[in-house]
Backbone as ProteinMPNN parsed JSONL, in Angstrom:
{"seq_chain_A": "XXXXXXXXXXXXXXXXXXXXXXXXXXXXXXXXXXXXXXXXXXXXXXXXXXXXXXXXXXXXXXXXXXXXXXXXXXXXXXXXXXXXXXXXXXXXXXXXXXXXXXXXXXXXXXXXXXXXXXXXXXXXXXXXXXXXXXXXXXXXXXXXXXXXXXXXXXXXXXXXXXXXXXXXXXXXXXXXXXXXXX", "coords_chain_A": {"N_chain_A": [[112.331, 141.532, 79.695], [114.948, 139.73, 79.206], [115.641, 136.153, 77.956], [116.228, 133.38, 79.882], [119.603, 132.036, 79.777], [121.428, 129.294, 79.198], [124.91, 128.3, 80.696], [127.351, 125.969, 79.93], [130.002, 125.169, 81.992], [132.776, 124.228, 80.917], [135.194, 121.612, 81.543], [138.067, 121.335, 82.711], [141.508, 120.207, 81.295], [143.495, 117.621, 82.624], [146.285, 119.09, 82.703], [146.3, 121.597, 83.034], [144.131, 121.773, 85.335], [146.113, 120.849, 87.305], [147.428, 122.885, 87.572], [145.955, 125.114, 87.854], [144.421, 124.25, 90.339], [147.269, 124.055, 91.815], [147.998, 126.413, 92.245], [146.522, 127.794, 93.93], [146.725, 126.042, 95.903], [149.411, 125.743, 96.429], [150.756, 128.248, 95.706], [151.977, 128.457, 93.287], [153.3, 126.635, 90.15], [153.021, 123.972, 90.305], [152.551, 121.042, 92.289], [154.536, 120.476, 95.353], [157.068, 117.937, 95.295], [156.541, 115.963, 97.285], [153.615, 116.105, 98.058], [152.398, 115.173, 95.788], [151.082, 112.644, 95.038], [148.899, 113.197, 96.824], [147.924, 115.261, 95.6], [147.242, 114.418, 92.989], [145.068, 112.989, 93.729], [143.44, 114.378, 94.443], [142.788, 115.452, 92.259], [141.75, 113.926, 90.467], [139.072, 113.273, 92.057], [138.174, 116.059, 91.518], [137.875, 116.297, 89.111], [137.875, 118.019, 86.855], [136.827, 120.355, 87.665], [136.705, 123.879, 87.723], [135.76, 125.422, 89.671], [135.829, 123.489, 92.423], [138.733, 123.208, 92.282], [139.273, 125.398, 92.716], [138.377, 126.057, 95.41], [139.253, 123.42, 96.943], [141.904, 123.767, 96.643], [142.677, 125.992, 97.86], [141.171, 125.552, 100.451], [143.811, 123.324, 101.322], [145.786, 124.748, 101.448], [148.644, 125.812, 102.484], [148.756, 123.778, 104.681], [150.101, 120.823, 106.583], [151.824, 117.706, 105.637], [150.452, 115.812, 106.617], [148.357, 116.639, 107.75], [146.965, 116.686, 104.685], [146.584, 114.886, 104.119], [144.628, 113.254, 105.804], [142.814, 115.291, 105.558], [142.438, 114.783, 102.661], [141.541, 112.326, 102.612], [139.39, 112.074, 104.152], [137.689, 113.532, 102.32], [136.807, 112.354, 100.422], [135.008, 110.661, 101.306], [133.209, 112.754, 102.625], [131.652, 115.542, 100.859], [133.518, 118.323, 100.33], [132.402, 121.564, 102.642], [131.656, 123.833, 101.668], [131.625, 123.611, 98.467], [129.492, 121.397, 98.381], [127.338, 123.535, 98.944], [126.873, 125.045, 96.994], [126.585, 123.438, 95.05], [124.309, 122.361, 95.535], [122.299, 124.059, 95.298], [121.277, 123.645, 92.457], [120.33, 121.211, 93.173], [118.386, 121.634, 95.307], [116.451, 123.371, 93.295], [115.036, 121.817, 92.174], [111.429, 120.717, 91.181], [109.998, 118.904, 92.682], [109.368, 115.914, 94.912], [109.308, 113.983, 93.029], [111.159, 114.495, 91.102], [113.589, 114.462, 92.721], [113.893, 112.786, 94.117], [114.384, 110.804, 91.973], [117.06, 111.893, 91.179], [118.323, 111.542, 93.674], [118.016, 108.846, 93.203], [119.341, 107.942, 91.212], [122.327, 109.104, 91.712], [122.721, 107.493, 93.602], [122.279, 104.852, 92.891], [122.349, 104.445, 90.118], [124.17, 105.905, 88.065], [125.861, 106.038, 85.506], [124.889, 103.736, 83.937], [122.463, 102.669, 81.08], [120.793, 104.981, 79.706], [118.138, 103.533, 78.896], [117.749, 101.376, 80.583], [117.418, 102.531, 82.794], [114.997, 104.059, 82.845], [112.995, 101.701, 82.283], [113.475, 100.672, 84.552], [112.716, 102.518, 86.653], [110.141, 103.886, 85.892], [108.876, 101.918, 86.659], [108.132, 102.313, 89.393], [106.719, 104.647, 88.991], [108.396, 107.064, 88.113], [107.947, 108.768, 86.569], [110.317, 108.668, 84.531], [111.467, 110.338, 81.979], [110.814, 112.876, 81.629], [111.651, 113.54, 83.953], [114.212, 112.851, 84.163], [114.964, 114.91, 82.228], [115.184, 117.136, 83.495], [116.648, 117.153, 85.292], [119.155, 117.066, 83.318], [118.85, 119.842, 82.347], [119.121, 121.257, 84.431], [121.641, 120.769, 85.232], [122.395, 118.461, 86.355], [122.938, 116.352, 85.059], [124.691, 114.383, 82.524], [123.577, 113.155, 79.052], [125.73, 110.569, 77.917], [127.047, 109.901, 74.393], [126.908, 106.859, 74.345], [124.16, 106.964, 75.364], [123.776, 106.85, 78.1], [123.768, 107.598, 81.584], [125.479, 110.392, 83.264], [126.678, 111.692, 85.622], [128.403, 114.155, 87.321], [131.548, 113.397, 89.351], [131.802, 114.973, 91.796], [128.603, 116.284, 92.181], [127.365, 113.724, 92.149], [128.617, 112.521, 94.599], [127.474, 114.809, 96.192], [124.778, 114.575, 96.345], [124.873, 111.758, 97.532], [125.82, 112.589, 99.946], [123.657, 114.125, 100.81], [122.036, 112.044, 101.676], [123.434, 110.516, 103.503], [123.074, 112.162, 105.608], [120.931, 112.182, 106.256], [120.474, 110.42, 108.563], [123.63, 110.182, 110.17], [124.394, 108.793, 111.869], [123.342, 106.143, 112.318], [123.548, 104.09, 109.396], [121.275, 102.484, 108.835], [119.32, 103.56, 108.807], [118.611, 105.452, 106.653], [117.09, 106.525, 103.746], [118.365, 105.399, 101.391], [120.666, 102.725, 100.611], [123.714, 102.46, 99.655], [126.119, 102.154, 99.632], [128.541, 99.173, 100.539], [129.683, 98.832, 102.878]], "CA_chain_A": [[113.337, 140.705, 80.324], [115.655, 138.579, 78.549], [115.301, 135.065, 78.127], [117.627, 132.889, 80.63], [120.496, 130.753, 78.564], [122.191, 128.16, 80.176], [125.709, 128.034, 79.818], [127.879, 124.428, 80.417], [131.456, 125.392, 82.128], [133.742, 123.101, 80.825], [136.031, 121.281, 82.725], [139.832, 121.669, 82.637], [142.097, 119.089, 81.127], [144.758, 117.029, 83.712], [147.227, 120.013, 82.923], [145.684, 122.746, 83.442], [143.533, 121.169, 86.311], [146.885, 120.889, 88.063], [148.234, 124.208, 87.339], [145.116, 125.725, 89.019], [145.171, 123.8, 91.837], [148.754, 124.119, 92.251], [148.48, 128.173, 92.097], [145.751, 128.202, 94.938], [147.283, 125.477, 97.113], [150.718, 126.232, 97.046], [151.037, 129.624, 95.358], [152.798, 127.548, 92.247], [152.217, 125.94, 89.03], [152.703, 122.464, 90.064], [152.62, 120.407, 93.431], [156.106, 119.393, 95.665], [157.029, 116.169, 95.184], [155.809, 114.712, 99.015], [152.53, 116.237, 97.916], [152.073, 114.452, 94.2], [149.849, 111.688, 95.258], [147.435, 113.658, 97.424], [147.453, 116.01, 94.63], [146.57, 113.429, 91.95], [143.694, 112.041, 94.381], [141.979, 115.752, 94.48], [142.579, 115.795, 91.24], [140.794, 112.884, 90.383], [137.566, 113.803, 92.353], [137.357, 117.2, 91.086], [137.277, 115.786, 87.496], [138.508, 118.825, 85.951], [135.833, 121.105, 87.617], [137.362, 124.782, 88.481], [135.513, 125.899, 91.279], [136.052, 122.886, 92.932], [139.887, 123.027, 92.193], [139.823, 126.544, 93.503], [138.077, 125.854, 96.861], [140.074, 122.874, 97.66], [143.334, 124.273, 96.63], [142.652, 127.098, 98.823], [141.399, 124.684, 101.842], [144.358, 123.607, 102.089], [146.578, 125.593, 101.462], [149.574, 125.802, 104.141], [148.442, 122.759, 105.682], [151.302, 120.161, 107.063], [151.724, 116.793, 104.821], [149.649, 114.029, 107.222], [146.492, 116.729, 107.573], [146.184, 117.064, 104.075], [146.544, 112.965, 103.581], [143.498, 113.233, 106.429], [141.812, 115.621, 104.601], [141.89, 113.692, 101.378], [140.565, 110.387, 103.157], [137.938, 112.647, 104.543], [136.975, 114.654, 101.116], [136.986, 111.037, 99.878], [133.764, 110.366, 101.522], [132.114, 113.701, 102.691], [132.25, 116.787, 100.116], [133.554, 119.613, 101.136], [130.665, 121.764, 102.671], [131.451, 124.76, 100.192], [131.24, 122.715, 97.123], [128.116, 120.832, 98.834], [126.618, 124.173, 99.368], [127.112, 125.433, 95.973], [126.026, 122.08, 93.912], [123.045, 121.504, 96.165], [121.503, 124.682, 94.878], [120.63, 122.974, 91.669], [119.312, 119.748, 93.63], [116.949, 121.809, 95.18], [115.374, 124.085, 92.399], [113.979, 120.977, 91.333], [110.542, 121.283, 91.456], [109.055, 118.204, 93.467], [109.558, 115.16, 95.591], [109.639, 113.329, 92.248], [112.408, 114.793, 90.686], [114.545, 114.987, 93.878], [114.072, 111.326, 94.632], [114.904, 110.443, 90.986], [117.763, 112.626, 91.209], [118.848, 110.493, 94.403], [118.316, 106.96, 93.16], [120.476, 108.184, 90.009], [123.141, 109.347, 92.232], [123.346, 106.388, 94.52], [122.565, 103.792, 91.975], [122.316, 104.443, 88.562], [125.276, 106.356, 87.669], [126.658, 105.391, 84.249], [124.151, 102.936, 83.839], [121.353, 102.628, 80.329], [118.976, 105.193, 80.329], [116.675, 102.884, 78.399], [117.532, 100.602, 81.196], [116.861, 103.163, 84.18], [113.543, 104.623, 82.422], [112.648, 100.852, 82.376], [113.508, 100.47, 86.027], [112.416, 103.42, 87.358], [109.019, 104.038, 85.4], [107.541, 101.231, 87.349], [108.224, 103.314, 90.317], [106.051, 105.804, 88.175], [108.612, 108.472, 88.738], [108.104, 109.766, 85.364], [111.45, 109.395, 84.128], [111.688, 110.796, 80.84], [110.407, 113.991, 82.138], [112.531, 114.174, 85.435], [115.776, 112.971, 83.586], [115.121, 116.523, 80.996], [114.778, 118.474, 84.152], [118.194, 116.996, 85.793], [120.093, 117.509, 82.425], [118.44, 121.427, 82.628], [119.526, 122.11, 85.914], [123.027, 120.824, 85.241], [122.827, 117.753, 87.243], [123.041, 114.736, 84.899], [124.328, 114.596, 81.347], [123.729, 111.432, 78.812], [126.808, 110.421, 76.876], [126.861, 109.442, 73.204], [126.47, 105.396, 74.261], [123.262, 106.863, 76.14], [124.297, 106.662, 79.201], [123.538, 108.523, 82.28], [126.598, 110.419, 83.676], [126.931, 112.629, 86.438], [130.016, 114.628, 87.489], [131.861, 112.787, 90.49], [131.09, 115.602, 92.777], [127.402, 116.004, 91.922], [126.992, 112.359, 92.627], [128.58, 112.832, 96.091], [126.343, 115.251, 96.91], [123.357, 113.083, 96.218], [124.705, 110.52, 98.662], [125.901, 113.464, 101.161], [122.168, 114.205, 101.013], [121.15, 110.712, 101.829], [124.281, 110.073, 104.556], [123.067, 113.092, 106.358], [119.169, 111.687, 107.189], [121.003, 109.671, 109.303], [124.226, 110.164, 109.79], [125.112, 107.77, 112.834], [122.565, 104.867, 112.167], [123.462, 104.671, 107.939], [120.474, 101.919, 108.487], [117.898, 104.625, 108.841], [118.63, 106.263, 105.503], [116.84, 106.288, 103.25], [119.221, 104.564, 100.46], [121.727, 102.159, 101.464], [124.43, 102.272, 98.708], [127.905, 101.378, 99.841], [128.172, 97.627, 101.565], [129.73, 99.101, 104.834]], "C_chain_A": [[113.925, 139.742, 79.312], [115.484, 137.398, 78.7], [116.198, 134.33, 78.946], [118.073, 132.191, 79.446], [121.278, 130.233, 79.491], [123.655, 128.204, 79.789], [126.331, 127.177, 80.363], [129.281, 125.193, 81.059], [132.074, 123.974, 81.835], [135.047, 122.928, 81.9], [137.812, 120.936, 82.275], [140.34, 120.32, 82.38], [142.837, 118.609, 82.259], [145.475, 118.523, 83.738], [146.78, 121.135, 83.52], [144.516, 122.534, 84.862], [144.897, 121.637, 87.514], [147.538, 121.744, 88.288], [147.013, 125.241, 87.902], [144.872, 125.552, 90.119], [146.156, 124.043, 92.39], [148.379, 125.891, 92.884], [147.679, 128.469, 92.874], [146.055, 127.217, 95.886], [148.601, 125.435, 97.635], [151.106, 127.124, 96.486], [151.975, 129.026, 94.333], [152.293, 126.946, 91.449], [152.81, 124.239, 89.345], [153.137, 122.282, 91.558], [154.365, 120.155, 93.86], [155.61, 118.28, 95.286], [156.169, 115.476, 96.496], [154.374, 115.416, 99.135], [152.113, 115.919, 96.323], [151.097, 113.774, 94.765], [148.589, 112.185, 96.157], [147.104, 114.408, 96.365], [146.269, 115.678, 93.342], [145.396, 112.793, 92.586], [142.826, 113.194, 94.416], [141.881, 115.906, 92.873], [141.55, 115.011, 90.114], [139.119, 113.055, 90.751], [137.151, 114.915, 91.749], [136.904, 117.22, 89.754], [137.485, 117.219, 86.8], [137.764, 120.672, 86.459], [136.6, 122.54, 88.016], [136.948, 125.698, 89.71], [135.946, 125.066, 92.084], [137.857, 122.645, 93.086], [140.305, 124.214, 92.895], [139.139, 126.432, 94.815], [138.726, 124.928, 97.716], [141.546, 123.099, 97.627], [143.591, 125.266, 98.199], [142.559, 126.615, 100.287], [142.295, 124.151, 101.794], [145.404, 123.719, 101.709], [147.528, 125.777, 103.189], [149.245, 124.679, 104.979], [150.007, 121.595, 105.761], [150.869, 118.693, 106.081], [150.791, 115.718, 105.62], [148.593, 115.356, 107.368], [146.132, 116.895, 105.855], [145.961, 115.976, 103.527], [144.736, 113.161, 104.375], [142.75, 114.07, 105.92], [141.254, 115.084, 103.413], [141.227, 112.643, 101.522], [139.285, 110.848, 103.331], [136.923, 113.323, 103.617], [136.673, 113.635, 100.278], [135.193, 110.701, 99.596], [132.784, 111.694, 101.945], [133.018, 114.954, 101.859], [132.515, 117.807, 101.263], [132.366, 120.526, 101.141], [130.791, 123.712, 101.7], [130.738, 124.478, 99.031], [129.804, 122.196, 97.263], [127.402, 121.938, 98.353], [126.005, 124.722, 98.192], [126.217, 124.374, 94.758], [124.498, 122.324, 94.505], [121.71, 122.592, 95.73], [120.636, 124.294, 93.809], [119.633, 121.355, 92.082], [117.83, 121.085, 94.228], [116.053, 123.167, 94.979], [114.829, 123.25, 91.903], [112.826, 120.91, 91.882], [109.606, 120.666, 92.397], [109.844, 117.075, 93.892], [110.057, 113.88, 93.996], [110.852, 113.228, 91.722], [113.418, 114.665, 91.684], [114.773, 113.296, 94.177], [114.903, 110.376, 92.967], [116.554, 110.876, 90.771], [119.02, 111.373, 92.307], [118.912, 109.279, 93.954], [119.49, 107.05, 92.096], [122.405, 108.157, 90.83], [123.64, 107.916, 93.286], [123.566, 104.735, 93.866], [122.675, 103.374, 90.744], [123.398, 105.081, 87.663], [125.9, 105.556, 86.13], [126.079, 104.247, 83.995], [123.308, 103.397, 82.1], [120.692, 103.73, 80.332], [117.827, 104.253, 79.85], [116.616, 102.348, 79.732], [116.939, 101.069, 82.922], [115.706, 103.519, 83.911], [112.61, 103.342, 82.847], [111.987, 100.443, 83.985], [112.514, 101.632, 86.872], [110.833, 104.066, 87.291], [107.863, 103.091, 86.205], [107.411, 101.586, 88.855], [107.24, 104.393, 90.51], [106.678, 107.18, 89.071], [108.75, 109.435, 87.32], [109.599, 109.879, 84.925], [111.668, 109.925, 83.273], [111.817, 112.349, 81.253], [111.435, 114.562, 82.937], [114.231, 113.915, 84.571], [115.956, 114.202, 82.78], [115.359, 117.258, 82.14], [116.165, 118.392, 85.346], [118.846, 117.636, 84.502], [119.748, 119.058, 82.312], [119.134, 121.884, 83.645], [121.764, 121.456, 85.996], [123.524, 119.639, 85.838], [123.288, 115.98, 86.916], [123.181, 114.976, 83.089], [123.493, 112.673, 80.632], [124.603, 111.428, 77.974], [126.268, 110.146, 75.58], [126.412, 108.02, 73.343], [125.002, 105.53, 74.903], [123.111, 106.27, 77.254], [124.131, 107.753, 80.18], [124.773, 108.794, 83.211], [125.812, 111.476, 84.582], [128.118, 112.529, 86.954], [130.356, 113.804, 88.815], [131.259, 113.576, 92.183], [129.659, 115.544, 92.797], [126.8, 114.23, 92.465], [127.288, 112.368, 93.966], [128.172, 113.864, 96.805], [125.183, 114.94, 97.421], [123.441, 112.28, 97.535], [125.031, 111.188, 100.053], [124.588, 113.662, 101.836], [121.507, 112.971, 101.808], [121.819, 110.453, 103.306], [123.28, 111.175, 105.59], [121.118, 113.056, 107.246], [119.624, 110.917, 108.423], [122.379, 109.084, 109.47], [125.274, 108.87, 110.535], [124.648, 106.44, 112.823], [122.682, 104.865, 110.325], [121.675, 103.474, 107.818], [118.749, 102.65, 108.279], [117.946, 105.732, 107.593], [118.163, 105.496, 104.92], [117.107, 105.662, 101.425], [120.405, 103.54, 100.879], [122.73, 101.871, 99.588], [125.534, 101.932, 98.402], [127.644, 99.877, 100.896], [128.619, 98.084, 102.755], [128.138, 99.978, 105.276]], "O_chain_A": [[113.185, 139.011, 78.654], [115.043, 137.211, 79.835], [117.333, 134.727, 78.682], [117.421, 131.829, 78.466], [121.714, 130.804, 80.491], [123.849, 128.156, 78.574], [126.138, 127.237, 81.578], [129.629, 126.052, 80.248], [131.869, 122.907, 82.415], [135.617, 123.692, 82.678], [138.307, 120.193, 81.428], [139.878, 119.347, 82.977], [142.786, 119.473, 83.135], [145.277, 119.188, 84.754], [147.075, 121.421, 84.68], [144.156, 123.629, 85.294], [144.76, 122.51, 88.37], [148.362, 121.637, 89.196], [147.431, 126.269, 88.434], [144.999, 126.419, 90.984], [146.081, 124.296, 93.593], [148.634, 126.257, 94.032], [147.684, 129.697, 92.946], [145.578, 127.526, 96.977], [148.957, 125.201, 98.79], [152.328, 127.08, 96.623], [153.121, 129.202, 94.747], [151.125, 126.568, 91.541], [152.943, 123.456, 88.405], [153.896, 123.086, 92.098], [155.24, 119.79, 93.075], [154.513, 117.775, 95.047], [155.31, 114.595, 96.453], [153.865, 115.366, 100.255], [151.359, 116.744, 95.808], [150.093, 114.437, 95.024], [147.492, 111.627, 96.163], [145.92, 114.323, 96.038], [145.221, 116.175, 92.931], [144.734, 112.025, 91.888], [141.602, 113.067, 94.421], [140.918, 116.463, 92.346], [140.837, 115.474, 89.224], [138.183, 112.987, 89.954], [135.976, 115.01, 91.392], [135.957, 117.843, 89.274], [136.821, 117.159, 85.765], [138.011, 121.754, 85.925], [137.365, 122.253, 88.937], [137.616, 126.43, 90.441], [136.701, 125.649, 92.862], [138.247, 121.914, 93.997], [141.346, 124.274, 93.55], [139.846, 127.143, 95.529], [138.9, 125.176, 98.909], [142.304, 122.662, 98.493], [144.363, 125.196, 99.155], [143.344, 126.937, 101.179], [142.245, 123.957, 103.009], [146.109, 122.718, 101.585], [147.205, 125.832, 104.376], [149.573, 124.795, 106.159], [150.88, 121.72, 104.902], [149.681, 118.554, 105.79], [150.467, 114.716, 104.982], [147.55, 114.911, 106.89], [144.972, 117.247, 105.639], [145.237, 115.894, 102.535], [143.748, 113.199, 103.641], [141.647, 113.562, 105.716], [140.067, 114.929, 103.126], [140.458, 112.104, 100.725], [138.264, 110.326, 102.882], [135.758, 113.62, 103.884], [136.194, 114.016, 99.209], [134.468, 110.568, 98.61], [131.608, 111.644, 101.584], [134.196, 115.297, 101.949], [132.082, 118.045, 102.391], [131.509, 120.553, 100.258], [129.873, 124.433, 101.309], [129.644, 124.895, 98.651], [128.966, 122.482, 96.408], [126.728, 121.692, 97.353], [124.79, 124.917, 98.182], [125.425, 124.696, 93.873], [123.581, 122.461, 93.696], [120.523, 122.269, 95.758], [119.422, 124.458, 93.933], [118.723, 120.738, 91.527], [116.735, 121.294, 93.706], [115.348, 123.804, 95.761], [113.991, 123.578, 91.063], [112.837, 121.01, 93.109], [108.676, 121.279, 92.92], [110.979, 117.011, 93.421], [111.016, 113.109, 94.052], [111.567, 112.226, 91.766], [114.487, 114.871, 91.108], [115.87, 112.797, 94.429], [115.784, 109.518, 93.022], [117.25, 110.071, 90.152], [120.001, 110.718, 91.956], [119.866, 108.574, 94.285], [120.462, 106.296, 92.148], [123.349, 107.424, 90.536], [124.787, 107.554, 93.547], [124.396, 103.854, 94.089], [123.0, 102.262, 90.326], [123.449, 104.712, 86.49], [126.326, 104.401, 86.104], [126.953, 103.421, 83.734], [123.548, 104.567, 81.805], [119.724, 103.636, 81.087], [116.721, 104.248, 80.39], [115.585, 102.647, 80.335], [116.378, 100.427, 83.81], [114.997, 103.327, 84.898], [111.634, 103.547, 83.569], [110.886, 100.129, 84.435], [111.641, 101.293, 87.671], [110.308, 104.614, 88.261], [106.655, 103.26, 86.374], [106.492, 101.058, 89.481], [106.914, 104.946, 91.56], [106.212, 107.912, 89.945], [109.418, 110.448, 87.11], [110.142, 110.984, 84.919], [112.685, 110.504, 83.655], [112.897, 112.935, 81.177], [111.991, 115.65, 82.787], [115.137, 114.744, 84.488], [117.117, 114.58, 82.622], [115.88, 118.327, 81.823], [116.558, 119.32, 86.052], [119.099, 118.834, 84.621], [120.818, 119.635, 82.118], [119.725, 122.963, 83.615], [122.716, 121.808, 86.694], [124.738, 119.485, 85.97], [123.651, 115.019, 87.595], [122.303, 115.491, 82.397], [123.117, 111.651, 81.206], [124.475, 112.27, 77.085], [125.04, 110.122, 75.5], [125.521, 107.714, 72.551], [124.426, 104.456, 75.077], [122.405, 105.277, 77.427], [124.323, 108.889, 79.747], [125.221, 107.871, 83.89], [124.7, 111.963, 84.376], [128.815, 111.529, 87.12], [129.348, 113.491, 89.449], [130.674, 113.116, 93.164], [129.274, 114.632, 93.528], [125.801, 113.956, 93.129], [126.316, 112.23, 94.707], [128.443, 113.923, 98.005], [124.71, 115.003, 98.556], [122.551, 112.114, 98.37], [124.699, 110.664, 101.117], [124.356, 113.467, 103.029], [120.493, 113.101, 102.494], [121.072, 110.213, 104.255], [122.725, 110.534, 106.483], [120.509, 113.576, 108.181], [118.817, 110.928, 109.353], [122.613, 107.921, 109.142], [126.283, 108.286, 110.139], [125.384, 105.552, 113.254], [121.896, 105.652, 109.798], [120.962, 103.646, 106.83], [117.642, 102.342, 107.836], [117.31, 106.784, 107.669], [118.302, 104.276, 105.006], [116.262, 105.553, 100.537], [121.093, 104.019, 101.781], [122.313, 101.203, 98.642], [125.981, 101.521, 97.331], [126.768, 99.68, 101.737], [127.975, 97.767, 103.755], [127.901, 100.274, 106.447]]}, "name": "protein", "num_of_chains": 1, "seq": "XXXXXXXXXXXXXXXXXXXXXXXXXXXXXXXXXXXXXXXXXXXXXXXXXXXXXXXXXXXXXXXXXXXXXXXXXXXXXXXXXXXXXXXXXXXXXXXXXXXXXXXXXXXXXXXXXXXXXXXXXXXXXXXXXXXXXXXXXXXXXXXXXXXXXXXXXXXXXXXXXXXXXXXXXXXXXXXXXXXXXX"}
């Protein structure tokens, strides 16, 4: 058997972002005008990603100008459950309660934060971070920049907190993270 190799998909510049989108949401290489600013707001979340540019292009596709404003408000805060379905595979091949919870606090609060300063934080937790942060950046779910810095993709992060909204989706006080002030 061959050895697995990982490979990174890179993510599409602005132009080309919008020229794939365009060509799966309105059969065209660039948005009408009275759809520019919803355009530029998916375009924004998807951060350059191309699955994600081809699943929401495609949702919605043919849709009328005020549902796809209401879709955008709504894709704002809950991913779409494609994309969800798709990301969440890598949340959970991780291998334990450790990693998965590390995974979450990253996503809801650590985002672009230190790692010295999350290892710091988080070690007295004893969630092993050193360890669990190698086994996010493996699975695709967290890089660290050059300033050493812990990034994750915009989507990926709102999965995390999809995960968390969804323990409780009508009481947010019964989840187990509380991360936005509403």
């Amino acid at each position: 058997r061959e050895p697995c190799t990982r490979h990174v998909v890179e993510t599409l510049n602005l132009r080309d972002s919008s020229e794939l989108f365009s060509r799966h949401a309105f059969r065209d290489s660039c948005p009408p005008e009275y759809y520019m600013e919803d355009s530029q707001r998916i375009l924004k979340q998807c951060e350059g990603l191309p699955l994600a540019l081809e699943v929401l292009g495609a949702y919605l596709r043919d849709k009328k100008a005020d549902v796809w404003r209401s879709a955008v408000e709504k894709l704002e805060v809950i991913p779409h459950h494609k994309i969800q379905k798709i990301l969440q595979l890598s949340y959970e091949s991780l291998e334990d309660d450790y990693d998965n919870n590390l995974f979450l606090d990253i996503a809801c609060f650590f985002n672009e934060e230190a790692k010295s300063r999350v290892v710091m934080i988080l070690d007295e937790c004893k969630y092993h971070t050193r360890i669990g942060i190698e086994k996010l950046i493996d699975r695709c779910l967290l890089k660290i920049d050059i300033f050493e810095k812990l990034r994750m993709h915009c989507l990926i992060q709102s999965m995390g907190r999809e995960i968390i909204r969804q323990e409780s989706p009508k009481e947010p006080g019964e989840q187990s993270r509380l991360w936005h002030h509403k």
